[in-house]
Amino acid sequence: MRMLFAMLVSLLSFAASAALEQGYHTYDYSLPAATGKNGQVMKVWYYKPSHYTADTPVLFVFHGRKRDADNYSAQWKALAEKYNLMLLVPEYSTQLYPGANGYNLGNVYHAVSRAEVKGLVVPKEINPKDQWSFTLADKIFADFKTREDSHATRYYAYGHGGGSQYLLRMLMFYPEAKIKMAIVANPGWYTLPSRDERWPYGLRGVDVIDTATLKRFFALPLTLMLGDHDDDFNHYLFRNAPEANRTGIDGRFERGHYYFNYARDVTKALNTPLNWQEHTVKGAEHDNFIVQLDAVQAIMGDINESK
């Protein structure tokens, strides 16, 4: 009986640590109890390149507000193969993280009403930090390293549209994330690092972010990537609200410039460095397929510099 038990434990251990299959697939990630999701399952789309080794860099891609991890992973898989990147695309489903509050705004607040879930009304209670969806990528990264032989201690991160909003706010609220470099592409609207605007358009009343946290946020290696033709105010995914419109009404390109310059002014007032870059993608509308080509070059540039 003891021998049988030992063999069973050995088999289970092997199954838990078995390497991911090469190519384009998905696996299920069981959310830890601390997330408040009681072991519910999140789908992770991935592409493991044919020349994967323990030294292959890891790239997280965050999908847009359509929660279309399948589309984003499909668009990125050829680049992952070409440049030998381990691609991970978690699917933040509406069942797990409903509405703007659950995804774009990181599940920081405990939303109850429909207006709160949609991010239109500020909820009264803040969730424990482990329940923020902003902390999930680090957890998934740690889980990945139990599945694969990987020397990576940090990962690259890219978000487009709603995914870029998620990534940008993630770094604002959770600057300790294990990200080596972040590329934020074509956000539609922003949370300004300002106490003058109410949440979610600013930080008025958001006590979990203090000046020290903002300084860490500004010091992160971040590139704001903007398509110069992403200028359609009438785009169906473009937020038309008074607070958002104060940052620009001529599309995401204008709002991105406004946000970058605003951050630069804040860092001057705080006398702290801004370790960000602004990059224009020539000819790009609100199109991940075009922008990702510039993004992967930026990632590979950092990888080559680190060698």
PDB file of C-alpha atoms in Angstrom:
ATOM      1  CA  MET A   1       0.000   0.000   0.000  1.00  0.00           C
ATOM      2  CA  ARG A   2       2.811   2.406   0.880  1.00  0.00           C
ATOM      3  CA  MET A   3       4.521   1.660  -2.435  1.00  0.00           C
ATOM      4  CA  LEU A   4       1.274   2.291  -4.316  1.00  0.00           C
ATOM      5  CA  PHE A   5       0.779   5.590  -2.474  1.00  0.00           C
ATOM      6  CA  ALA A   6       4.361   6.645  -3.267  1.00  0.00           C
ATOM      7  CA  MET A   7       3.874   5.835  -6.946  1.00  0.00           C
ATOM      8  CA  LEU A   8       0.636   7.847  -7.006  1.00  0.00           C
ATOM      9  CA  VAL A   9       2.317  10.871  -5.415  1.00  0.00           C
ATOM     10  CA  SER A  10       5.174  10.575  -7.899  1.00  0.00           C
ATOM     11  CA  LEU A  11       2.768  10.451 -10.847  1.00  0.00           C
ATOM     12  CA  LEU A  12       0.806  13.438  -9.584  1.00  0.00           C
ATOM     13  CA  SER A  13       3.998  15.392  -9.066  1.00  0.00           C
ATOM     14  CA  PHE A  14       5.150  14.578 -12.582  1.00  0.00           C
ATOM     15  CA  ALA A  15       1.769  15.625 -14.025  1.00  0.00           C
ATOM     16  CA  ALA A  16       1.915  18.944 -12.165  1.00  0.00           C
ATOM     17  CA  SER A  17       5.394  19.706 -13.440  1.00  0.00           C
ATOM     18  CA  ALA A  18       5.104  18.239 -16.957  1.00  0.00           C
ATOM     19  CA  ALA A  19       6.317  20.659 -19.609  1.00  0.00           C
ATOM     20  CA  LEU A  20       3.810  22.414 -21.826  1.00  0.00           C
ATOM     21  CA  GLU A  21       3.366  21.008 -25.314  1.00  0.00           C
ATOM     22  CA  GLN A  22       5.186  22.864 -28.074  1.00  0.00           C
ATOM     23  CA  GLY A  23       3.030  25.056 -30.299  1.00  0.00           C
ATOM     24  CA  TYR A  24      -0.285  26.862 -29.885  1.00  0.00           C
ATOM     25  CA  HIS A  25      -2.520  25.575 -27.088  1.00  0.00           C
ATOM     26  CA  THR A  26      -4.352  26.470 -23.890  1.00  0.00           C
ATOM     27  CA  TYR A  27      -4.124  25.276 -20.316  1.00  0.00           C
ATOM     28  CA  ASP A  28      -6.269  25.834 -17.239  1.00  0.00           C
ATOM     29  CA  TYR A  29      -4.962  27.872 -14.332  1.00  0.00           C
ATOM     30  CA  SER A  30      -6.777  27.298 -11.027  1.00  0.00           C
ATOM     31  CA  LEU A  31      -7.160  30.600  -9.231  1.00  0.00           C
ATOM     32  CA  PRO A  32      -5.760  30.503  -5.669  1.00  0.00           C
ATOM     33  CA  ALA A  33      -8.171  30.867  -2.765  1.00  0.00           C
ATOM     34  CA  ALA A  34      -6.634  34.254  -1.912  1.00  0.00           C
ATOM     35  CA  THR A  35      -8.085  35.702  -5.151  1.00  0.00           C
ATOM     36  CA  GLY A  36     -11.590  35.184  -3.796  1.00  0.00           C
ATOM     37  CA  LYS A  37     -12.495  32.996  -6.765  1.00  0.00           C
ATOM     38  CA  ASN A  38     -12.544  29.725  -4.799  1.00  0.00           C
ATOM     39  CA  GLY A  39     -10.405  27.687  -7.175  1.00  0.00           C
ATOM     40  CA  GLN A  40     -12.251  28.722 -10.329  1.00  0.00           C
ATOM     41  CA  VAL A  41     -10.390  28.119 -13.580  1.00  0.00           C
ATOM     42  CA  MET A  42      -8.871  30.725 -15.884  1.00  0.00           C
ATOM     43  CA  LYS A  43      -7.917  29.758 -19.425  1.00  0.00           C
ATOM     44  CA  VAL A  44      -4.395  30.703 -20.524  1.00  0.00           C
ATOM     45  CA  TRP A  45      -3.655  30.734 -24.240  1.00  0.00           C
ATOM     46  CA  TYR A  46      -0.021  30.154 -25.055  1.00  0.00           C
ATOM     47  CA  TYR A  47       2.498  29.615 -27.796  1.00  0.00           C
ATOM     48  CA  LYS A  48       5.651  27.672 -26.984  1.00  0.00           C
ATOM     49  CA  PRO A  49       8.200  28.231 -29.785  1.00  0.00           C
ATOM     50  CA  SER A  50       9.970  25.292 -31.411  1.00  0.00           C
ATOM     51  CA  HIS A  51      13.365  26.487 -30.134  1.00  0.00           C
ATOM     52  CA  TYR A  52      12.224  27.021 -26.558  1.00  0.00           C
ATOM     53  CA  THR A  53      14.889  26.701 -23.869  1.00  0.00           C
ATOM     54  CA  ALA A  54      15.046  27.697 -20.232  1.00  0.00           C
ATOM     55  CA  ASP A  55      16.527  31.009 -21.423  1.00  0.00           C
ATOM     56  CA  THR A  56      13.592  31.893 -23.696  1.00  0.00           C
ATOM     57  CA  PRO A  57      12.067  35.247 -22.609  1.00  0.00           C
ATOM     58  CA  VAL A  58       8.459  35.210 -21.398  1.00  0.00           C
ATOM     59  CA  LEU A  59       5.912  37.625 -22.872  1.00  0.00           C
ATOM     60  CA  PHE A  60       2.463  38.315 -21.431  1.00  0.00           C
ATOM     61  CA  VAL A  61      -0.101  39.825 -23.814  1.00  0.00           C
ATOM     62  CA  PHE A  62      -3.268  41.357 -22.376  1.00  0.00           C
ATOM     63  CA  HIS A  63      -6.341  41.255 -24.600  1.00  0.00           C
ATOM     64  CA  GLY A  64      -8.831  44.064 -25.173  1.00  0.00           C
ATOM     65  CA  ARG A  65     -12.215  44.711 -23.608  1.00  0.00           C
ATOM     66  CA  LYS A  66     -13.806  42.054 -25.867  1.00  0.00           C
ATOM     67  CA  ARG A  67     -11.938  39.487 -23.711  1.00  0.00           C
ATOM     68  CA  ASP A  68     -10.667  37.958 -26.961  1.00  0.00           C
ATOM     69  CA  ALA A  69      -7.541  36.196 -25.753  1.00  0.00           C
ATOM     70  CA  ASP A  70      -7.961  33.770 -28.647  1.00  0.00           C
ATOM     71  CA  ASN A  71      -7.595  36.567 -31.231  1.00  0.00           C
ATOM     72  CA  TYR A  72      -4.640  38.238 -29.532  1.00  0.00           C
ATOM     73  CA  SER A  73      -2.778  34.967 -29.047  1.00  0.00           C
ATOM     74  CA  ALA A  74      -3.444  33.987 -32.683  1.00  0.00           C
ATOM     75  CA  GLN A  75      -2.072  37.332 -33.886  1.00  0.00           C
ATOM     76  CA  TRP A  76       1.053  37.059 -31.728  1.00  0.00           C
ATOM     77  CA  LYS A  77       1.964  33.394 -32.232  1.00  0.00           C
ATOM     78  CA  ALA A  78       3.948  33.874 -35.471  1.00  0.00           C
ATOM     79  CA  LEU A  79       6.038  36.580 -33.808  1.00  0.00           C
ATOM     80  CA  ALA A  80       6.570  34.335 -30.787  1.00  0.00           C
ATOM     81  CA  GLU A  81       7.932  31.625 -33.079  1.00  0.00           C
ATOM     82  CA  LYS A  82      10.043  33.999 -35.158  1.00  0.00           C
ATOM     83  CA  TYR A  83      11.684  35.702 -32.165  1.00  0.00           C
ATOM     84  CA  ASN A  84      11.650  32.742 -29.764  1.00  0.00           C
ATOM     85  CA  LEU A  85       9.320  34.240 -27.165  1.00  0.00           C
ATOM     86  CA  MET A  86       7.241  32.197 -24.725  1.00  0.00           C
ATOM     87  CA  LEU A  87       3.792  33.717 -25.206  1.00  0.00           C
ATOM     88  CA  LEU A  88       1.198  33.718 -22.407  1.00  0.00           C
ATOM     89  CA  VAL A  89      -2.237  35.302 -22.931  1.00  0.00           C
ATOM     90  CA  PRO A  90      -4.538  34.948 -19.903  1.00  0.00           C
ATOM     91  CA  GLU A  91      -8.267  35.169 -20.605  1.00  0.00           C
ATOM     92  CA  TYR A  92      -9.962  37.535 -18.154  1.00  0.00           C
ATOM     93  CA  SER A  93     -13.471  36.291 -18.851  1.00  0.00           C
ATOM     94  CA  THR A  94     -16.554  38.314 -17.966  1.00  0.00           C
ATOM     95  CA  GLN A  95     -17.622  35.455 -15.710  1.00  0.00           C
ATOM     96  CA  LEU A  96     -14.477  35.788 -13.598  1.00  0.00           C
ATOM     97  CA  TYR A  97     -13.949  39.546 -13.863  1.00  0.00           C
ATOM     98  CA  PRO A  98     -17.153  41.268 -15.024  1.00  0.00           C
ATOM     99  CA  GLY A  99     -17.328  44.749 -16.464  1.00  0.00           C
ATOM    100  CA  ALA A 100     -14.789  47.542 -16.578  1.00  0.00           C
ATOM    101  CA  ASN A 101     -14.389  47.281 -12.819  1.00  0.00           C
ATOM    102  CA  GLY A 102     -13.271  43.664 -13.033  1.00  0.00           C
ATOM    103  CA  TYR A 103     -10.816  44.008 -15.907  1.00  0.00           C
ATOM    104  CA  ASN A 104      -9.829  47.508 -17.081  1.00  0.00           C
ATOM    105  CA  LEU A 105      -9.918  48.817 -13.510  1.00  0.00           C
ATOM    106  CA  GLY A 106      -8.295  45.771 -11.963  1.00  0.00           C
ATOM    107  CA  ASN A 107     -11.012  44.602  -9.549  1.00  0.00           C
ATOM    108  CA  VAL A 108      -9.520  46.994  -6.997  1.00  0.00           C
ATOM    109  CA  TYR A 109     -12.985  47.893  -5.768  1.00  0.00           C
ATOM    110  CA  HIS A 110     -15.752  45.571  -4.575  1.00  0.00           C
ATOM    111  CA  ALA A 111     -18.476  46.290  -7.122  1.00  0.00           C
ATOM    112  CA  VAL A 112     -22.073  45.427  -6.200  1.00  0.00           C
ATOM    113  CA  SER A 113     -24.431  47.409  -8.420  1.00  0.00           C
ATOM    114  CA  ARG A 114     -24.509  47.277 -12.213  1.00  0.00           C
ATOM    115  CA  ALA A 115     -23.217  50.869 -12.396  1.00  0.00           C
ATOM    116  CA  GLU A 116     -20.290  49.924 -10.152  1.00  0.00           C
ATOM    117  CA  VAL A 117     -19.466  46.885 -12.291  1.00  0.00           C
ATOM    118  CA  LYS A 118     -19.455  49.093 -15.397  1.00  0.00           C
ATOM    119  CA  GLY A 119     -17.060  51.521 -13.702  1.00  0.00           C
ATOM    120  CA  LEU A 120     -19.564  54.382 -13.735  1.00  0.00           C
ATOM    121  CA  VAL A 121     -19.971  54.676  -9.962  1.00  0.00           C
ATOM    122  CA  VAL A 122     -17.217  54.387  -7.359  1.00  0.00           C
ATOM    123  CA  PRO A 123     -17.831  51.419  -5.018  1.00  0.00           C
ATOM    124  CA  LYS A 124     -17.461  52.032  -1.296  1.00  0.00           C
ATOM    125  CA  GLU A 125     -15.137  49.118  -0.449  1.00  0.00           C
ATOM    126  CA  ILE A 126     -11.665  48.214  -1.710  1.00  0.00           C
ATOM    127  CA  ASN A 127     -10.904  44.525  -2.215  1.00  0.00           C
ATOM    128  CA  PRO A 128      -7.901  42.876  -0.535  1.00  0.00           C
ATOM    129  CA  LYS A 129      -4.827  43.226  -2.743  1.00  0.00           C
ATOM    130  CA  ASP A 130      -4.715  39.517  -3.642  1.00  0.00           C
ATOM    131  CA  GLN A 131      -8.191  39.889  -5.144  1.00  0.00           C
ATOM    132  CA  TRP A 132      -7.101  42.618  -7.552  1.00  0.00           C
ATOM    133  CA  SER A 133      -6.919  41.216 -11.066  1.00  0.00           C
ATOM    134  CA  PHE A 134      -3.792  43.417 -11.351  1.00  0.00           C
ATOM    135  CA  THR A 135      -1.898  40.852  -9.244  1.00  0.00           C
ATOM    136  CA  LEU A 136      -2.841  37.849 -11.400  1.00  0.00           C
ATOM    137  CA  ALA A 137      -0.048  38.012 -13.977  1.00  0.00           C
ATOM    138  CA  ASP A 138       2.598  37.514 -11.285  1.00  0.00           C
ATOM    139  CA  LYS A 139       0.661  34.513  -9.962  1.00  0.00           C
ATOM    140  CA  ILE A 140       0.322  33.017 -13.460  1.00  0.00           C
ATOM    141  CA  PHE A 141       4.026  33.637 -14.066  1.00  0.00           C
ATOM    142  CA  ALA A 142       4.931  31.778 -10.870  1.00  0.00           C
ATOM    143  CA  ASP A 143       2.635  28.915 -11.883  1.00  0.00           C
ATOM    144  CA  PHE A 144       4.186  28.814 -15.381  1.00  0.00           C
ATOM    145  CA  LYS A 145       7.616  28.335 -13.818  1.00  0.00           C
ATOM    146  CA  THR A 146       6.322  25.197 -12.082  1.00  0.00           C
ATOM    147  CA  ARG A 147       5.212  23.850 -15.477  1.00  0.00           C
ATOM    148  CA  GLU A 148       8.304  24.774 -17.499  1.00  0.00           C
ATOM    149  CA  ASP A 149      12.048  24.848 -16.973  1.00  0.00           C
ATOM    150  CA  SER A 150      12.603  28.611 -17.130  1.00  0.00           C
ATOM    151  CA  HIS A 151      15.391  30.884 -15.933  1.00  0.00           C
ATOM    152  CA  ALA A 152      13.185  33.952 -16.348  1.00  0.00           C
ATOM    153  CA  THR A 153      12.808  36.034 -13.209  1.00  0.00           C
ATOM    154  CA  ARG A 154      10.768  38.746 -14.940  1.00  0.00           C
ATOM    155  CA  TYR A 155       8.499  38.909 -17.963  1.00  0.00           C
ATOM    156  CA  TYR A 156       7.725  41.306 -20.800  1.00  0.00           C
ATOM    157  CA  ALA A 157       4.192  42.714 -20.965  1.00  0.00           C
ATOM    158  CA  TYR A 158       2.126  44.124 -23.828  1.00  0.00           C
ATOM    159  CA  GLY A 159      -1.435  45.381 -23.807  1.00  0.00           C
ATOM    160  CA  HIS A 160      -3.567  46.888 -26.570  1.00  0.00           C
ATOM    161  CA  GLY A 161      -6.817  48.846 -26.230  1.00  0.00           C
ATOM    162  CA  GLY A 162      -8.595  47.644 -23.095  1.00  0.00           C
ATOM    163  CA  GLY A 163      -5.571  45.476 -22.345  1.00  0.00           C
ATOM    164  CA  SER A 164      -3.327  48.536 -22.387  1.00  0.00           C
ATOM    165  CA  GLN A 165      -5.648  50.260 -19.921  1.00  0.00           C
ATOM    166  CA  TYR A 166      -5.397  47.198 -17.708  1.00  0.00           C
ATOM    167  CA  LEU A 167      -1.595  47.082 -17.969  1.00  0.00           C
ATOM    168  CA  LEU A 168      -1.108  50.803 -17.338  1.00  0.00           C
ATOM    169  CA  ARG A 169      -3.319  50.813 -14.244  1.00  0.00           C
ATOM    170  CA  MET A 170      -1.750  47.546 -13.106  1.00  0.00           C
ATOM    171  CA  LEU A 171       1.638  49.254 -12.986  1.00  0.00           C
ATOM    172  CA  MET A 172       0.153  52.267 -11.208  1.00  0.00           C
ATOM    173  CA  PHE A 173      -1.446  50.171  -8.464  1.00  0.00           C
ATOM    174  CA  TYR A 174       1.067  47.316  -8.428  1.00  0.00           C
ATOM    175  CA  PRO A 175       4.487  48.671  -9.472  1.00  0.00           C
ATOM    176  CA  GLU A 176       6.214  45.722  -7.812  1.00  0.00           C
ATOM    177  CA  ALA A 177       4.962  43.421 -10.613  1.00  0.00           C
ATOM    178  CA  LYS A 178       7.741  41.259 -12.037  1.00  0.00           C
ATOM    179  CA  ILE A 179       7.736  43.089 -15.365  1.00  0.00           C
ATOM    180  CA  LYS A 180      10.997  43.731 -17.160  1.00  0.00           C
ATOM    181  CA  MET A 181       9.485  46.064 -19.741  1.00  0.00           C
ATOM    182  CA  ALA A 182       5.897  47.168 -20.452  1.00  0.00           C
ATOM    183  CA  ILE A 183       4.419  48.312 -23.762  1.00  0.00           C
ATOM    184  CA  VAL A 184       1.080  50.094 -23.485  1.00  0.00           C
ATOM    185  CA  ALA A 185      -0.563  50.448 -26.906  1.00  0.00           C
ATOM    186  CA  ASN A 186      -3.487  52.689 -27.881  1.00  0.00           C
ATOM    187  CA  PRO A 187      -5.455  53.094 -24.631  1.00  0.00           C
ATOM    188  CA  GLY A 188      -8.845  54.717 -25.119  1.00  0.00           C
ATOM    189  CA  TRP A 189      -8.939  56.567 -21.812  1.00  0.00           C
ATOM    190  CA  TYR A 190      -6.778  57.001 -18.745  1.00  0.00           C
ATOM    191  CA  THR A 191      -6.623  57.262 -14.996  1.00  0.00           C
ATOM    192  CA  LEU A 192      -4.619  60.435 -14.505  1.00  0.00           C
ATOM    193  CA  PRO A 193      -2.001  60.407 -11.716  1.00  0.00           C
ATOM    194  CA  SER A 194      -3.919  63.275 -10.134  1.00  0.00           C
ATOM    195  CA  ARG A 195      -6.055  63.938  -7.049  1.00  0.00           C
ATOM    196  CA  ASP A 196      -8.031  66.521  -9.011  1.00  0.00           C
ATOM    197  CA  GLU A 197     -10.119  63.922 -10.880  1.00  0.00           C
ATOM    198  CA  ARG A 198     -12.398  61.359  -9.295  1.00  0.00           C
ATOM    199  CA  TRP A 199     -11.839  57.632  -9.805  1.00  0.00           C
ATOM    200  CA  PRO A 200     -11.610  56.085 -12.356  1.00  0.00           C
ATOM    201  CA  TYR A 201     -10.458  59.182 -14.289  1.00  0.00           C
ATOM    202  CA  GLY A 202      -8.074  60.198 -11.505  1.00  0.00           C
ATOM    203  CA  LEU A 203      -6.958  59.217  -8.025  1.00  0.00           C
ATOM    204  CA  ARG A 204      -9.224  61.332  -5.842  1.00  0.00           C
ATOM    205  CA  GLY A 205     -10.159  59.160  -2.872  1.00  0.00           C
ATOM    206  CA  VAL A 206      -7.853  56.284  -3.896  1.00  0.00           C
ATOM    207  CA  ASP A 207      -5.894  56.032  -0.673  1.00  0.00           C
ATOM    208  CA  VAL A 208      -4.026  52.826  -1.603  1.00  0.00           C
ATOM    209  CA  ILE A 209      -1.838  54.874  -3.976  1.00  0.00           C
ATOM    210  CA  ASP A 210       0.489  57.281  -2.198  1.00  0.00           C
ATOM    211  CA  THR A 211       3.303  59.473  -3.503  1.00  0.00           C
ATOM    212  CA  ALA A 212       5.906  56.728  -3.020  1.00  0.00           C
ATOM    213  CA  THR A 213       3.823  54.329  -5.137  1.00  0.00           C
ATOM    214  CA  LEU A 214       3.489  56.941  -7.883  1.00  0.00           C
ATOM    215  CA  LYS A 215       7.243  57.504  -7.919  1.00  0.00           C
ATOM    216  CA  ARG A 216       7.812  53.759  -8.376  1.00  0.00           C
ATOM    217  CA  PHE A 217       5.240  53.802 -11.186  1.00  0.00           C
ATOM    218  CA  PHE A 218       7.017  56.622 -13.014  1.00  0.00           C
ATOM    219  CA  ALA A 219      10.379  54.858 -12.644  1.00  0.00           C
ATOM    220  CA  LEU A 220       9.234  51.714 -14.467  1.00  0.00           C
ATOM    221  CA  PRO A 221      10.519  50.930 -18.007  1.00  0.00           C
ATOM    222  CA  LEU A 222       7.340  51.692 -19.950  1.00  0.00           C
ATOM    223  CA  THR A 223       6.663  52.591 -23.578  1.00  0.00           C
ATOM    224  CA  LEU A 224       3.416  54.316 -24.552  1.00  0.00           C
ATOM    225  CA  MET A 225       2.856  53.200 -28.144  1.00  0.00           C
ATOM    226  CA  LEU A 226       0.360  55.214 -30.192  1.00  0.00           C
ATOM    227  CA  GLY A 227      -0.914  54.742 -33.735  1.00  0.00           C
ATOM    228  CA  ASP A 228      -0.904  58.130 -35.459  1.00  0.00           C
ATOM    229  CA  HIS A 229      -4.139  57.277 -37.319  1.00  0.00           C
ATOM    230  CA  ASP A 230      -5.952  56.120 -34.176  1.00  0.00           C
ATOM    231  CA  ASP A 231      -7.874  59.394 -34.176  1.00  0.00           C
ATOM    232  CA  ASP A 232     -11.527  58.430 -34.573  1.00  0.00           C
ATOM    233  CA  PHE A 233     -13.692  60.023 -31.861  1.00  0.00           C
ATOM    234  CA  ASN A 234     -16.674  57.994 -33.144  1.00  0.00           C
ATOM    235  CA  HIS A 235     -14.959  54.596 -32.822  1.00  0.00           C
ATOM    236  CA  TYR A 236     -17.442  52.294 -31.119  1.00  0.00           C
ATOM    237  CA  LEU A 237     -14.973  51.391 -28.351  1.00  0.00           C
ATOM    238  CA  PHE A 238     -13.914  55.004 -27.687  1.00  0.00           C
ATOM    239  CA  ARG A 239     -15.185  56.346 -24.359  1.00  0.00           C
ATOM    240  CA  ASN A 240     -17.179  59.552 -24.668  1.00  0.00           C
ATOM    241  CA  ALA A 241     -17.452  61.032 -21.162  1.00  0.00           C
ATOM    242  CA  PRO A 242     -16.757  64.567 -19.884  1.00  0.00           C
ATOM    243  CA  GLU A 243     -13.773  63.485 -17.783  1.00  0.00           C
ATOM    244  CA  ALA A 244     -12.210  61.461 -20.613  1.00  0.00           C
ATOM    245  CA  ASN A 245     -12.922  64.198 -23.149  1.00  0.00           C
ATOM    246  CA  ARG A 246     -10.893  66.673 -21.107  1.00  0.00           C
ATOM    247  CA  THR A 247      -7.835  64.648 -22.146  1.00  0.00           C
ATOM    248  CA  GLY A 248      -8.689  64.909 -25.850  1.00  0.00           C
ATOM    249  CA  ILE A 249     -11.564  64.509 -28.289  1.00  0.00           C
ATOM    250  CA  ASP A 250      -9.620  63.618 -31.439  1.00  0.00           C
ATOM    251  CA  GLY A 251      -9.077  59.961 -30.632  1.00  0.00           C
ATOM    252  CA  ARG A 252      -6.578  57.825 -28.790  1.00  0.00           C
ATOM    253  CA  PHE A 253      -3.554  59.463 -30.386  1.00  0.00           C
ATOM    254  CA  GLU A 254      -4.375  62.859 -28.877  1.00  0.00           C
ATOM    255  CA  ARG A 255      -5.285  61.381 -25.494  1.00  0.00           C
ATOM    256  CA  GLY A 256      -2.030  59.442 -25.392  1.00  0.00           C
ATOM    257  CA  HIS A 257       0.005  62.605 -25.949  1.00  0.00           C
ATOM    258  CA  TYR A 258      -1.978  64.370 -23.254  1.00  0.00           C
ATOM    259  CA  TYR A 259      -1.385  61.593 -20.758  1.00  0.00           C
ATOM    260  CA  PHE A 260       2.345  61.367 -21.436  1.00  0.00           C
ATOM    261  CA  ASN A 261       2.812  65.115 -21.064  1.00  0.00           C
ATOM    262  CA  TYR A 262       0.667  65.114 -17.932  1.00  0.00           C
ATOM    263  CA  ALA A 263       2.857  62.411 -16.384  1.00  0.00           C
ATOM    264  CA  ARG A 264       5.956  64.398 -17.301  1.00  0.00           C
ATOM    265  CA  ASP A 265       4.559  67.488 -15.545  1.00  0.00           C
ATOM    266  CA  VAL A 266       3.696  65.471 -12.432  1.00  0.00           C
ATOM    267  CA  THR A 267       7.205  63.991 -12.219  1.00  0.00           C
ATOM    268  CA  LYS A 268       8.706  67.460 -12.487  1.00  0.00           C
ATOM    269  CA  ALA A 269       6.502  68.631  -9.620  1.00  0.00           C
ATOM    270  CA  LEU A 270       7.504  65.575  -7.568  1.00  0.00           C
ATOM    271  CA  ASN A 271      11.178  65.960  -8.571  1.00  0.00           C
ATOM    272  CA  THR A 272      11.304  62.306  -9.589  1.00  0.00           C
ATOM    273  CA  PRO A 273      12.495  60.640 -12.832  1.00  0.00           C
ATOM    274  CA  LEU A 274      10.138  59.553 -15.611  1.00  0.00           C
ATOM    275  CA  ASN A 275      11.572  56.373 -17.131  1.00  0.00           C
ATOM    276  CA  TRP A 276       8.992  56.216 -19.930  1.00  0.00           C
ATOM    277  CA  GLN A 277       9.134  56.567 -23.679  1.00  0.00           C
ATOM    278  CA  GLU A 278       6.523  57.657 -26.194  1.00  0.00           C
ATOM    279  CA  HIS A 279       6.561  55.907 -29.564  1.00  0.00           C
ATOM    280  CA  THR A 280       4.460  56.704 -32.636  1.00  0.00           C
ATOM    281  CA  VAL A 281       3.449  53.844 -34.935  1.00  0.00           C
ATOM    282  CA  LYS A 282       3.250  55.345 -38.402  1.00  0.00           C
ATOM    283  CA  GLY A 283       0.065  54.636 -40.330  1.00  0.00           C
ATOM    284  CA  ALA A 284      -1.576  52.610 -37.558  1.00  0.00           C
ATOM    285  CA  GLU A 285      -5.245  52.950 -36.675  1.00  0.00           C
ATOM    286  CA  HIS A 286      -6.723  51.072 -33.693  1.00  0.00           C
ATOM    287  CA  ASP A 287      -5.123  47.873 -34.960  1.00  0.00           C
ATOM    288  CA  ASN A 288      -3.128  45.495 -32.787  1.00  0.00           C
ATOM    289  CA  PHE A 289      -1.837  43.563 -35.819  1.00  0.00           C
ATOM    290  CA  ILE A 290       0.142  46.613 -37.009  1.00  0.00           C
ATOM    291  CA  VAL A 291       1.201  47.973 -33.618  1.00  0.00           C
ATOM    292  CA  GLN A 292       2.528  44.613 -32.422  1.00  0.00           C
ATOM    293  CA  LEU A 293       5.204  44.753 -35.136  1.00  0.00           C
ATOM    294  CA  ASP A 294       6.739  47.839 -33.512  1.00  0.00           C
ATOM    295  CA  ALA A 295       6.174  46.354 -30.068  1.00  0.00           C
ATOM    296  CA  VAL A 296       8.120  43.168 -30.775  1.00  0.00           C
ATOM    297  CA  GLN A 297      11.044  45.205 -32.111  1.00  0.00           C
ATOM    298  CA  ALA A 298      11.121  47.181 -28.865  1.00  0.00           C
ATOM    299  CA  ILE A 299      11.065  43.950 -26.862  1.00  0.00           C
ATOM    300  CA  MET A 300      13.840  42.376 -28.918  1.00  0.00           C
ATOM    301  CA  GLY A 301      15.904  45.540 -28.581  1.00  0.00           C
ATOM    302  CA  ASP A 302      15.710  45.245 -24.812  1.00  0.00           C
ATOM    303  CA  ILE A 303      16.512  41.516 -24.924  1.00  0.00           C
ATOM    304  CA  ASN A 304      19.576  42.114 -27.091  1.00  0.00           C
ATOM    305  CA  GLU A 305      20.789  44.931 -24.847  1.00  0.00           C
ATOM    306  CA  SER A 306      20.484  42.647 -21.823  1.00  0.00           C
ATOM    307  CA  LYS A 307      22.716  39.953 -23.301  1.00  0.00           C
TER     308      LYS A 307
END
